[in-house]
């Protein structure tokens, strides 16, 4: 829906599976953390910073610390406190 575009265009980061929502966020230049997913080179966001957190046992089994580490690699926390 149209409101997704409005919200995603203002986001500082998008966290989710490699789906339409993260691809829309990436189109607005929003950094993305992709949970699970396939090959980030072929299916990941194009022309934006992104980190993929592999989830071989499924997204529900992901450890939050791995997602936080991906956010740190994207320097999200530093920019939020600048």
mmCIF file of C-alpha atoms in Angstrom, residues 11-15 29-33 48-51 67-82:
data_model
loop_
_atom_site.group_PDB
_atom_site.id
_atom_site.type_symbol
_atom_site.label_atom_id
_atom_site.label_comp_id
_atom_site.label_asym_id
_atom_site.label_seq_id
_atom_site.Cartn_x
_atom_site.Cartn_y
_atom_site.Cartn_z
ATOM 1 C CA UNK A 11 13.129 5.253 7.978
ATOM 2 C CA UNK A 12 16.711 5.309 9.237
ATOM 3 C CA UNK A 13 17.033 1.530 8.750
ATOM 4 C CA UNK A 14 14.885 -1.350 7.523
ATOM 5 C CA UNK A 15 15.113 -4.752 9.187
ATOM 6 C CA UNK A 29 18.426 4.665 0.024
ATOM 7 C CA UNK A 30 17.529 3.324 3.467
ATOM 8 C CA UNK A 31 20.189 0.928 4.857
ATOM 9 C CA UNK A 32 18.821 -2.609 5.260
ATOM 10 C CA UNK A 33 19.468 -5.602 7.479
ATOM 11 C CA UNK A 48 22.207 0.911 -0.737
ATOM 12 C CA UNK A 49 24.127 -0.267 2.285
ATOM 13 C CA UNK A 50 22.933 -3.661 3.427
ATOM 14 C CA UNK A 51 23.930 -6.507 5.696
ATOM 15 C CA UNK A 67 21.207 -8.487 14.179
ATOM 16 C CA UNK A 68 22.703 -5.839 16.478
ATOM 17 C CA UNK A 69 26.168 -6.645 15.073
ATOM 18 C CA UNK A 70 24.822 -6.081 11.542
ATOM 19 C CA UNK A 71 23.404 -2.713 12.627
ATOM 20 C CA UNK A 72 26.776 -1.795 14.115
ATOM 21 C CA UNK A 73 28.522 -2.702 10.848
ATOM 22 C CA UNK A 74 26.154 -0.304 9.081
ATOM 23 C CA UNK A 75 27.035 2.326 11.715
ATOM 24 C CA UNK A 76 23.335 2.885 12.479
ATOM 25 C CA UNK A 77 23.902 3.559 16.182
ATOM 26 C CA UNK A 78 26.666 6.102 15.540
ATOM 27 C CA UNK A 79 24.485 8.068 13.109
ATOM 28 C CA UNK A 80 21.526 8.032 15.523
ATOM 29 C CA UNK A 81 23.643 9.692 18.228
ATOM 30 C CA UNK A 82 25.462 12.169 15.991
#
